[in-house]
Short mmCIF file of C-alpha atoms and ligand atoms in Angstrom, two decimals:
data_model
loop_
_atom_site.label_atom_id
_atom_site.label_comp_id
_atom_site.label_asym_id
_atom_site.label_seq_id
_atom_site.Cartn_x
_atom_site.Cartn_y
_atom_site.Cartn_z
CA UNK A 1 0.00 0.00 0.00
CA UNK A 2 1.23 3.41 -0.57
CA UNK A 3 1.67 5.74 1.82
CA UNK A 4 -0.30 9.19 0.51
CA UNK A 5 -0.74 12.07 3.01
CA UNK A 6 -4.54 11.69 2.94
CA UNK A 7 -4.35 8.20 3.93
CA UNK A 8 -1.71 8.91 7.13
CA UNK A 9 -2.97 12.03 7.94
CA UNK A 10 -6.30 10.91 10.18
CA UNK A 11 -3.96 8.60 11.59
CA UNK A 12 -1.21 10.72 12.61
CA UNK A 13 -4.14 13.35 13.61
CA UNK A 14 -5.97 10.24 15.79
CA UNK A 15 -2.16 9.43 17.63
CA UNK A 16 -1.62 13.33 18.28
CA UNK A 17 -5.46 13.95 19.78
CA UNK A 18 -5.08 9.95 21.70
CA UNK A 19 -1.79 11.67 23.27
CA UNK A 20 -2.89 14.91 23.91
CA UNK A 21 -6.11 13.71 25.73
CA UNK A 22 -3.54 11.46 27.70
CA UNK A 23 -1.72 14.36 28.68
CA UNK A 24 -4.70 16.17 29.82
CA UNK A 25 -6.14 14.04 31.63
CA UNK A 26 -2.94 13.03 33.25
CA UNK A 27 -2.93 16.80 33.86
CA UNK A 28 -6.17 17.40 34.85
CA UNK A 29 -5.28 14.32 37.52
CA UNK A 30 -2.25 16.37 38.87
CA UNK A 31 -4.31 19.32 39.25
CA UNK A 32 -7.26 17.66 41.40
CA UNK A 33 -4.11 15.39 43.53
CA UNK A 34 -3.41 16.49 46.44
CA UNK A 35 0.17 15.36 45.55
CA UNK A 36 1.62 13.97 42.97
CA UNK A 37 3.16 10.51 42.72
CA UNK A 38 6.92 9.78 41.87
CA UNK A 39 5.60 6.78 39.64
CA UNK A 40 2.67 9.31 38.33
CA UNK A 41 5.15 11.76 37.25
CA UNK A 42 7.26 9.59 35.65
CA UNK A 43 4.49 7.96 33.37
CA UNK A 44 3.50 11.10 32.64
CA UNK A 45 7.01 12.50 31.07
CA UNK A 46 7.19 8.97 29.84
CA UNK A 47 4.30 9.90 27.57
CA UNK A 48 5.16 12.74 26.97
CA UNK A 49 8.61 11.70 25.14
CA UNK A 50 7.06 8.95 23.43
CA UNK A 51 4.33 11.06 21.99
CA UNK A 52 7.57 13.24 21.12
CA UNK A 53 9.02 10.36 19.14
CA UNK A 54 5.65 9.34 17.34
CA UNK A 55 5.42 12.87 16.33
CA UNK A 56 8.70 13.14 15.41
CA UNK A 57 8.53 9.65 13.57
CA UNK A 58 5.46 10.72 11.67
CA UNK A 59 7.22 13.87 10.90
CA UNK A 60 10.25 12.33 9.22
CA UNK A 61 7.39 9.78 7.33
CA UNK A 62 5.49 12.98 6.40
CA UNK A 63 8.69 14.53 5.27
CA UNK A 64 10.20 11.87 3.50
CA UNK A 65 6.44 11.21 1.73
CA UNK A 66 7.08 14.89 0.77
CA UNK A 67 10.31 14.65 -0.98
CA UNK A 68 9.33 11.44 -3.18
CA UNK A 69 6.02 13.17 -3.81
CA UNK A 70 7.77 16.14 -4.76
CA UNK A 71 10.70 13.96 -7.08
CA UNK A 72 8.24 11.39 -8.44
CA UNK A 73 6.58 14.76 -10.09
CA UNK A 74 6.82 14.87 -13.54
CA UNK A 75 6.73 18.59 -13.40
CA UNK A 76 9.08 19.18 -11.03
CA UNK A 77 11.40 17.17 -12.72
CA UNK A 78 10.71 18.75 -15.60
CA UNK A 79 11.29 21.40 -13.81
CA UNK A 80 14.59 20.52 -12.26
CA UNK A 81 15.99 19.24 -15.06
CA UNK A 82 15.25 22.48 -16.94
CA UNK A 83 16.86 24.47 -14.21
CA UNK A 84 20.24 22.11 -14.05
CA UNK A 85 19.80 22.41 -18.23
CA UNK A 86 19.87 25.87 -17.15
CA UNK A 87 22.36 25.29 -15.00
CA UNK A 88 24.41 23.45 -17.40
CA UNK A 89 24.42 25.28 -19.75
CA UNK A 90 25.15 28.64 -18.40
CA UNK A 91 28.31 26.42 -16.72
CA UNK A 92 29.33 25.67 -20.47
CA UNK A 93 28.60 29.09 -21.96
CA UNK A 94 30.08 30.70 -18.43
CA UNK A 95 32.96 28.12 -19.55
CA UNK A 96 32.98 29.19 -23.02
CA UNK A 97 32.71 33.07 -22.24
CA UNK A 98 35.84 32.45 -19.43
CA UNK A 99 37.76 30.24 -22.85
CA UNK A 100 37.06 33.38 -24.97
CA UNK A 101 37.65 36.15 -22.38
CA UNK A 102 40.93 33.83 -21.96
CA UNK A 103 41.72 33.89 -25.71
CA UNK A 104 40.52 37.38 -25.88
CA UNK A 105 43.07 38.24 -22.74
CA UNK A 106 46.07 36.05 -24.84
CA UNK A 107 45.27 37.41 -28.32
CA UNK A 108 45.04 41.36 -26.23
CA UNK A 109 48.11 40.42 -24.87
CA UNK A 110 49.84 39.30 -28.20
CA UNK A 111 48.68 42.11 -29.68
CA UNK A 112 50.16 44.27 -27.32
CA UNK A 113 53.56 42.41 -27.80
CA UNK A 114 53.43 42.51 -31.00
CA UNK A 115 52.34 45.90 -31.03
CA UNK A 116 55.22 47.02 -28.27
CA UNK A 117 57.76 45.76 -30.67
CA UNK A 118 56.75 46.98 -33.23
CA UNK A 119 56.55 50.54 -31.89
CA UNK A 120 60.00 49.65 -30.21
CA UNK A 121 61.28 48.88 -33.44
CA UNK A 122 59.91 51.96 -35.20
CA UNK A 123 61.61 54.10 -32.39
CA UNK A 124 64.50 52.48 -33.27
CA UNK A 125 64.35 53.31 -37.07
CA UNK A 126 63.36 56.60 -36.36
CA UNK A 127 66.00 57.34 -34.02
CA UNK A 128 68.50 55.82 -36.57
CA UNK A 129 67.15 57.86 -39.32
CA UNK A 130 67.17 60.87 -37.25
CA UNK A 131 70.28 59.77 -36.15
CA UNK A 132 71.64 59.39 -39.82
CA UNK A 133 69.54 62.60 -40.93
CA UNK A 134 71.23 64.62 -38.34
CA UNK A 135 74.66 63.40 -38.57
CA UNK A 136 74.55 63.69 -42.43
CA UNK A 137 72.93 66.99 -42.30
CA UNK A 138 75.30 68.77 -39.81
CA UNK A 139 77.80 67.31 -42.07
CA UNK A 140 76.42 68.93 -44.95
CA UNK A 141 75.68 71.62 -43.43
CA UNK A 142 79.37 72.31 -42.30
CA UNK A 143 80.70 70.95 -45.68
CA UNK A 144 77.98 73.63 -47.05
CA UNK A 145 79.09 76.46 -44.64
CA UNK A 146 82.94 75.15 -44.97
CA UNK A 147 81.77 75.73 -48.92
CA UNK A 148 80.44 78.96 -48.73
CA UNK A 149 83.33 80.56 -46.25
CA UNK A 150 85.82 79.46 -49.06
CA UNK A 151 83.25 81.21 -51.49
CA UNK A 152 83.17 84.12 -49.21
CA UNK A 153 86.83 84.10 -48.75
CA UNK A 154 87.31 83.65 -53.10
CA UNK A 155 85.31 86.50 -53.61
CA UNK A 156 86.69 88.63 -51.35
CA UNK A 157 90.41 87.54 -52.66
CA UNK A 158 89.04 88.18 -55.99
CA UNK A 159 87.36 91.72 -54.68
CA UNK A 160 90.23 92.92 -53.35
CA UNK A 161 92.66 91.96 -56.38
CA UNK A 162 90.13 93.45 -58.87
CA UNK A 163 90.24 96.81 -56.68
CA UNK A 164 94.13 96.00 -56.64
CA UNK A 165 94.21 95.18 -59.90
CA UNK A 166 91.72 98.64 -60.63
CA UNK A 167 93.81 100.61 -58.42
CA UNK A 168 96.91 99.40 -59.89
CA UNK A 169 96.10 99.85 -63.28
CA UNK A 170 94.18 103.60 -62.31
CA UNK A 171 98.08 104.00 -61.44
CA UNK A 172 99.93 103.04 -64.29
CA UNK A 173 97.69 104.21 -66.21
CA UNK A 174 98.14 107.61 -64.72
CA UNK A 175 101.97 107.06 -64.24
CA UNK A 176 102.27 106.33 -68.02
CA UNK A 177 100.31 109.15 -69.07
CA UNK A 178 102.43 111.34 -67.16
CA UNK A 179 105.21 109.71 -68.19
CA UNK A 180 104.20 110.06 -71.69
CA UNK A 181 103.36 113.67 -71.02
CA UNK A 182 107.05 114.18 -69.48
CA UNK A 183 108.69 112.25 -72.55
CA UNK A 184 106.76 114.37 -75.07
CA UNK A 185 107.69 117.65 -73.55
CA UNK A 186 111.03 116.57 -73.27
CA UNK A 187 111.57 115.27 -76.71
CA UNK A 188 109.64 119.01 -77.51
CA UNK A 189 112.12 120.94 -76.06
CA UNK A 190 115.05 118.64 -77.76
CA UNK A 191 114.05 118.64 -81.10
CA UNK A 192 114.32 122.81 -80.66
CA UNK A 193 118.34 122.06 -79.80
CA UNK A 194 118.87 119.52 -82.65
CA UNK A 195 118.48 119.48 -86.63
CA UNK A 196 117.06 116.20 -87.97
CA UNK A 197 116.06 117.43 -91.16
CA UNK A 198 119.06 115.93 -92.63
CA UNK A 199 119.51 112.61 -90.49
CA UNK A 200 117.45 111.09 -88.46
CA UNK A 201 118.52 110.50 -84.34
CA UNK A 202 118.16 107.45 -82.79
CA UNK A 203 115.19 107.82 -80.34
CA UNK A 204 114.75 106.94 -76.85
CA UNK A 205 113.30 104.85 -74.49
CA UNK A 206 113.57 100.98 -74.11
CA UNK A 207 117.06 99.76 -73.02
CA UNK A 208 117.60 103.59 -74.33
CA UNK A 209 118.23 106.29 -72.03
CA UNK A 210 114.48 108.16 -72.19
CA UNK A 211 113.97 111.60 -73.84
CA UNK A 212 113.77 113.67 -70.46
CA UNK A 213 117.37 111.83 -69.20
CA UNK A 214 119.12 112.78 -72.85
CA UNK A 215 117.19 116.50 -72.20
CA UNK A 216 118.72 116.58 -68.86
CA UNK A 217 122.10 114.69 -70.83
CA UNK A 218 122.30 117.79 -73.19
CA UNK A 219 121.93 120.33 -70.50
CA UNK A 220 124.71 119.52 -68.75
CA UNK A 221 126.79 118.90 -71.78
CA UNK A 222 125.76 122.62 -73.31
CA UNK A 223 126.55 123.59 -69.20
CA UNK A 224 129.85 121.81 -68.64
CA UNK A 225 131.35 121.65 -72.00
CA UNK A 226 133.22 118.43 -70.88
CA UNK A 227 136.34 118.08 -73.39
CA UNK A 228 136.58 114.06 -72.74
CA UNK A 229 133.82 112.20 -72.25
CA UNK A 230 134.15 108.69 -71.85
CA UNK A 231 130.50 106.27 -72.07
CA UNK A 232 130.10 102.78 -70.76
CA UNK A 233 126.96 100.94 -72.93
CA UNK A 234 126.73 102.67 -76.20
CA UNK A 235 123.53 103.42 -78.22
CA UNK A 236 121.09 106.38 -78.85
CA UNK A 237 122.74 108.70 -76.17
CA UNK A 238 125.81 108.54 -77.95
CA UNK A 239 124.45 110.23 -81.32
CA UNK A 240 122.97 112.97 -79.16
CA UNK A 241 125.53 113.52 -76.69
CA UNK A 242 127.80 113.70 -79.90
CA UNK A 243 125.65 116.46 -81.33
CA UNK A 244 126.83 119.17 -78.48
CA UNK A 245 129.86 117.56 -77.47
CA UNK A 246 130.86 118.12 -81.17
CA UNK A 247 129.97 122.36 -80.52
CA UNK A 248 132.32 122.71 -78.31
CA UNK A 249 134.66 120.42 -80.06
CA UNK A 250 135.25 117.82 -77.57
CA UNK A 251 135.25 113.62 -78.01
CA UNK A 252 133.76 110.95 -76.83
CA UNK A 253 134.33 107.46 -76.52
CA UNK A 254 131.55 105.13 -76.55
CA UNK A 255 132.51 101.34 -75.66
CA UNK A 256 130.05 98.52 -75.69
CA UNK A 257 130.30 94.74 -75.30
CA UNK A 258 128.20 93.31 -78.00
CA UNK A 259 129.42 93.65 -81.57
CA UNK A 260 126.00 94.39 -82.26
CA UNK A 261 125.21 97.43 -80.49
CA UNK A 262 128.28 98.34 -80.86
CA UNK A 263 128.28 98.10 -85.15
CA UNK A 264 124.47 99.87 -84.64
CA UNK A 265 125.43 103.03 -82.74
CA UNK A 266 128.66 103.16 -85.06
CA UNK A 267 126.61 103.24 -88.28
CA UNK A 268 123.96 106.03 -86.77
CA UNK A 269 126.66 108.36 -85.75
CA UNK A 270 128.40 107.77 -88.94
CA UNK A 271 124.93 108.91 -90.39
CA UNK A 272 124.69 111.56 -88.27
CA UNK A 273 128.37 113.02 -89.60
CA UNK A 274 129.79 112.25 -86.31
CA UNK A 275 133.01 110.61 -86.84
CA UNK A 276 135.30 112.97 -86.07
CA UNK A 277 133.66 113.66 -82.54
CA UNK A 278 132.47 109.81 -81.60
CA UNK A 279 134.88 106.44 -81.63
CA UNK A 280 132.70 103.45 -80.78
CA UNK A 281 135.16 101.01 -79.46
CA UNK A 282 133.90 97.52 -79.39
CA UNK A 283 135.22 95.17 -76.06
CA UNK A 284 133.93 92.54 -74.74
CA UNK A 285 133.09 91.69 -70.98
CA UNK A 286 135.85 89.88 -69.18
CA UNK A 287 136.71 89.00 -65.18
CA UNK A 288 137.97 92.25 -63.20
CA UNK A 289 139.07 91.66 -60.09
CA UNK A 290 138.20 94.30 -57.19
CA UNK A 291 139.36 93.73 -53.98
CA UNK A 292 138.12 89.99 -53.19
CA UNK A 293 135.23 90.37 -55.76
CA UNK A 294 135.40 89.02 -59.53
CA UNK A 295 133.17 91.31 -61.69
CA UNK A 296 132.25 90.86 -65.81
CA UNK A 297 133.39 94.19 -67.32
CA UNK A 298 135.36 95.70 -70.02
CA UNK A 299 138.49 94.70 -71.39
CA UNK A 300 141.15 96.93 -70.02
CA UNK A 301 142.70 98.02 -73.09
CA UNK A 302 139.49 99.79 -74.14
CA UNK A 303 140.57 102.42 -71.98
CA UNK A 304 144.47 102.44 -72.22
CA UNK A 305 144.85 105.82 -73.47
CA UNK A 306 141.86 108.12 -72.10
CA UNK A 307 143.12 110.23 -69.67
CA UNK A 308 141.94 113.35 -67.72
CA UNK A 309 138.38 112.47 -68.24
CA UNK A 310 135.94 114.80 -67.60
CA UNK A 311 132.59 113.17 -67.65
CA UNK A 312 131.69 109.23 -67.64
CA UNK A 313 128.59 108.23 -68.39
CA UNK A 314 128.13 104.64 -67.26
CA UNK A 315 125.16 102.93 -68.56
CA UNK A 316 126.35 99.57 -68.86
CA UNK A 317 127.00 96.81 -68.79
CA UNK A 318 123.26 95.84 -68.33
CA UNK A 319 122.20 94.04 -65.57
CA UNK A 320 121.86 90.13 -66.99
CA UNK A 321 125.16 90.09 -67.08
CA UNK A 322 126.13 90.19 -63.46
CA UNK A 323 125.02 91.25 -59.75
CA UNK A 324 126.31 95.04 -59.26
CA UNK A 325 127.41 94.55 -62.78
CA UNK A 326 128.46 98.56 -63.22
CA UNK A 327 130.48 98.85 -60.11
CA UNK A 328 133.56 98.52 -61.76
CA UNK A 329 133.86 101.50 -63.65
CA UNK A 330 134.92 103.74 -60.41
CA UNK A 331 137.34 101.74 -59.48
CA UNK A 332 139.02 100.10 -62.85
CA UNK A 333 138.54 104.18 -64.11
CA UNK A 334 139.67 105.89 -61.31
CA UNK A 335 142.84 106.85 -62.21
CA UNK A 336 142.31 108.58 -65.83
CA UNK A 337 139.18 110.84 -64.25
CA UNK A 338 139.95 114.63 -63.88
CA UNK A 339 139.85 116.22 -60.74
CA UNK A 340 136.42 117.53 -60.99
CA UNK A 341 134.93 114.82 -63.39
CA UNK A 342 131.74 114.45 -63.19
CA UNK A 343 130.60 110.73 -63.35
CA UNK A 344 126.78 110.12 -64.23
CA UNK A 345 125.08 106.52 -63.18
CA UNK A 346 121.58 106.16 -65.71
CA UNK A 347 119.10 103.90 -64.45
CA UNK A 348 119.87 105.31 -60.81
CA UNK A 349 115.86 104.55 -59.56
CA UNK A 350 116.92 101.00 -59.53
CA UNK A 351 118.11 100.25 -56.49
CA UNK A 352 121.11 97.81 -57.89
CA UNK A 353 122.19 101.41 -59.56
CA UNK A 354 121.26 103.26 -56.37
CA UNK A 355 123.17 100.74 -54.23
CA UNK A 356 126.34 100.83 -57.05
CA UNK A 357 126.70 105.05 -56.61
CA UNK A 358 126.76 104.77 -52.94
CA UNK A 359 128.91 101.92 -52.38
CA UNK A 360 131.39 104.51 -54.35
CA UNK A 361 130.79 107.57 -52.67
CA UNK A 362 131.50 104.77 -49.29
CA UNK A 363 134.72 103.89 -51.00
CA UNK A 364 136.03 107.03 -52.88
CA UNK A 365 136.11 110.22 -50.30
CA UNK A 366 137.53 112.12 -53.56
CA UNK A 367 133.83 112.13 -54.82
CA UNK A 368 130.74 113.91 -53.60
CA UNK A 369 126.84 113.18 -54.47
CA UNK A 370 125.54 116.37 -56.78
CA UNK A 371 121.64 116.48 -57.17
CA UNK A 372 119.98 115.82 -60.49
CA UNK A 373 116.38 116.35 -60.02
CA UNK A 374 115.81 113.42 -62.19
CA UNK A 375 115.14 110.44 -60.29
CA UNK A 376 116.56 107.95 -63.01
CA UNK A 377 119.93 109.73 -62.82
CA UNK A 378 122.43 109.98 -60.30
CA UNK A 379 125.35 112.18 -60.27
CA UNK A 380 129.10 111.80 -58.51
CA UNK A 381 131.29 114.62 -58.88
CA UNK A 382 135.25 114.05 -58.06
CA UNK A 383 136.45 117.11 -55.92
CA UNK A 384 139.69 116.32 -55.70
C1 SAM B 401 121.36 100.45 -71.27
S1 SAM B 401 122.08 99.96 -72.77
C2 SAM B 401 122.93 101.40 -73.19
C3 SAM B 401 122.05 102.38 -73.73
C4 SAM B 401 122.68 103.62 -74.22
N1 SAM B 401 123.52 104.26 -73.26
C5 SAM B 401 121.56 104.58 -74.62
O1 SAM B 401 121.14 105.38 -73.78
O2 SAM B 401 121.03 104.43 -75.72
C6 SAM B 401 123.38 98.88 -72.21
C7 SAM B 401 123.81 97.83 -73.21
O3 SAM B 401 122.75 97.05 -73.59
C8 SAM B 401 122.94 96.52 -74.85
N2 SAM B 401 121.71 96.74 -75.60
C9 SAM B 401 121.30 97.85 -76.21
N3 SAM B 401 120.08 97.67 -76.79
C10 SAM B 401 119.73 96.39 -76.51
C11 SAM B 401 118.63 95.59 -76.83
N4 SAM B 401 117.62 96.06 -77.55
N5 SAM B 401 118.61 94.32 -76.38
C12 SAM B 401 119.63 93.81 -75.65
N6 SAM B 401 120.71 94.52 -75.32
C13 SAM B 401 120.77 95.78 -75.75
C14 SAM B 401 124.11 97.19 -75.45
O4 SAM B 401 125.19 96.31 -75.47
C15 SAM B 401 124.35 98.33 -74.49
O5 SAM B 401 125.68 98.62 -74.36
#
């Protein structure tokens, strides 16, 4: 038989009501006793407990009936079986969601990795190209600036020799014409002291004596009337110092060291009618000894037999053919100069000639400086 609640119910109701009426009765008899048994009170809690136990034991039945009822329902399991489904389920999506927040977490992470190295790695490039950018730039840039001082400093080089070069040229230009000027005027006033209608004179300039040094030549020839003159590198001064020397009827001797020059300024003061007052004497350069100094001069015998004379015009020999080339003719001379001979250096604003006059005027205390006012000629005179 199976045990339903309807069915135990009147009986667990007829056990309760049996032991209750027990107990108040039993009750009832304490309260009407004058005293109460040891035996009667003991029976009493006796029934008492064991009504406890039936009522517990129909409690635990009543439960127990509960719980099957309650599992052998279809619903409920239904029920139950929906909600652990339920349950299930939301432990395999909760499972699933956990996997994926997991993978999400991993992939997040890889991600970051990956994109940490990467941004690590771009840092890297960029600092190397900045790196490389800079370097190479401020090493362009000073190449550039190292470039463009150099320009600076070209240009300025260039500047300053254009305004050199200007300046310079402003100068010679002016120098020449004034030069030019001075030569004209000069060759003005001595073509009023000479005829050359007849015969031509040899002109000036080049390794010539210039037009204002043979004006300044004749002056002191038509001044000083020298009777002997002796010259030292013949050529166009000879023909015109030969034109005045020849009005006061003195002579010259002209001697050069190239046949040459020597054969040219024979033939133009040949042409010039000349002869009688001009001998060109021809004599090559050899070694003169002065003191402890061997110089290229004249041959000796050029000179053998001029005496007393009374102005020497040394213009040679030129100056490629040895240092202080012209000293010599002080010295090697000396002796056949007049007292008061006037000795004439040309070419005196070079400072070789400069240098020549007063290394004599150092060694010979018979001569004194005279002033020419004509810087290319310097002037000696012997006073004793
Ligand atoms: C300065 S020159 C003498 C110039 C001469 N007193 C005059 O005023 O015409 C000195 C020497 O140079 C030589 N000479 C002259 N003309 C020359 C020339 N065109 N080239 C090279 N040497 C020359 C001659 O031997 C001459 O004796």
């Amino acid at each position: 038989m199976r045990i339903t609640a309807r069915r135990i119910l009147p009986v667990i109701l007829g056990v309760v009501a049996a032991f209750l009426l027990a107990l108040v009765l039993t009750v009832a008899g304490y309260a009407g006793a004058e005293a109460v048994t040891a035996g009667a009170f003991w029976t009493t809690l006796a029934t008492l407990m064991l009504l406890m136990l039936v009522l517990g034991a129909i409690l635990a039945v009543l439960a127990l009936s509960l719980v099957r009822l309650v599992l052998r329902s279809a619903k409920v399991r239904k029920w139950l079986r929906r909600q652990i489904d339920r349950f299930l389920d939301y432990v395999e999506k909760d499972s699933q969601r956990r996997q994926a927040a997991k993978a999400q977490v991993l992939s997040a992470r890889r991600q970051e990795t990956t994109t940490r190295e990467r941004l690590e790695a771009a840092e890297r490039r960029l600092l190397a190209t900045m790196d490389t950018f800079r370097f190479g730039h401020e090493d362009r840039l000073a190449a550039l600036e190292e470039r463009l001082e150099a320009v600076d400093e070209h240009m300025e080089r260039q500047a300053s020799k254009a305004e050199r070069q200007r300046s310079d040229g402003v100068r010679h230009t002016t120098t020449t014409s004034r030069e030019t000027v001075r030569q004209v005027e000069s060759l003005m006033q001595l073509s009023g002291r000479v005829d050359s209608s007849h015969h031509r004179l040899p002109l000036s300039g080049g390794f010539a004596m210039n037009a204002e040094g043979l004006l300044w030549l004749t002056d002191l020839l038509q001044d000083h009337q020298p009777r002997k003159v002796l010259e030292v590198g013949s050529g166009a001064s000879t023909s015109w110092m030969g034109e005045f020397v020849r009005r006061h009827g003195g002579k010259i001797v002209s001697v050069d060291h190239l046949e040459e020059y020597a054969a040219q300024t024979r033939h133009e003061v040949e042409a010039r009618g000349l002869g009688d007052t001009v001998e060109v004497r021809l004599s090559p350069l050899q070694p003169v000894d002065i003191k402890d100094q061997t110089f290229q001069w004249y041959g000796l015998e050029a000179f053998h037999d001029l005496r007393d004379i009374d102005l020497l015009v040394v213009d040679g020999p030129p100056k490629s053919t040895g240092e202080n080339a012209r000293f010599p003719a002080l010295p090697v001379l000396l002796d056949r100069l007049a007292p008061g001979c006037l000795v004439v250096m040309d070419d005196f604003n070079r400072p070789d000639e400069r240098a020549i006059v007063e290394g004599w005027l150092d060694q010979f205390p018979q001569f004194e400086p005279v002033e020419t006012f004509n810087e290319r000629i310097g002037m000696i005179r012997r006073v004793v």
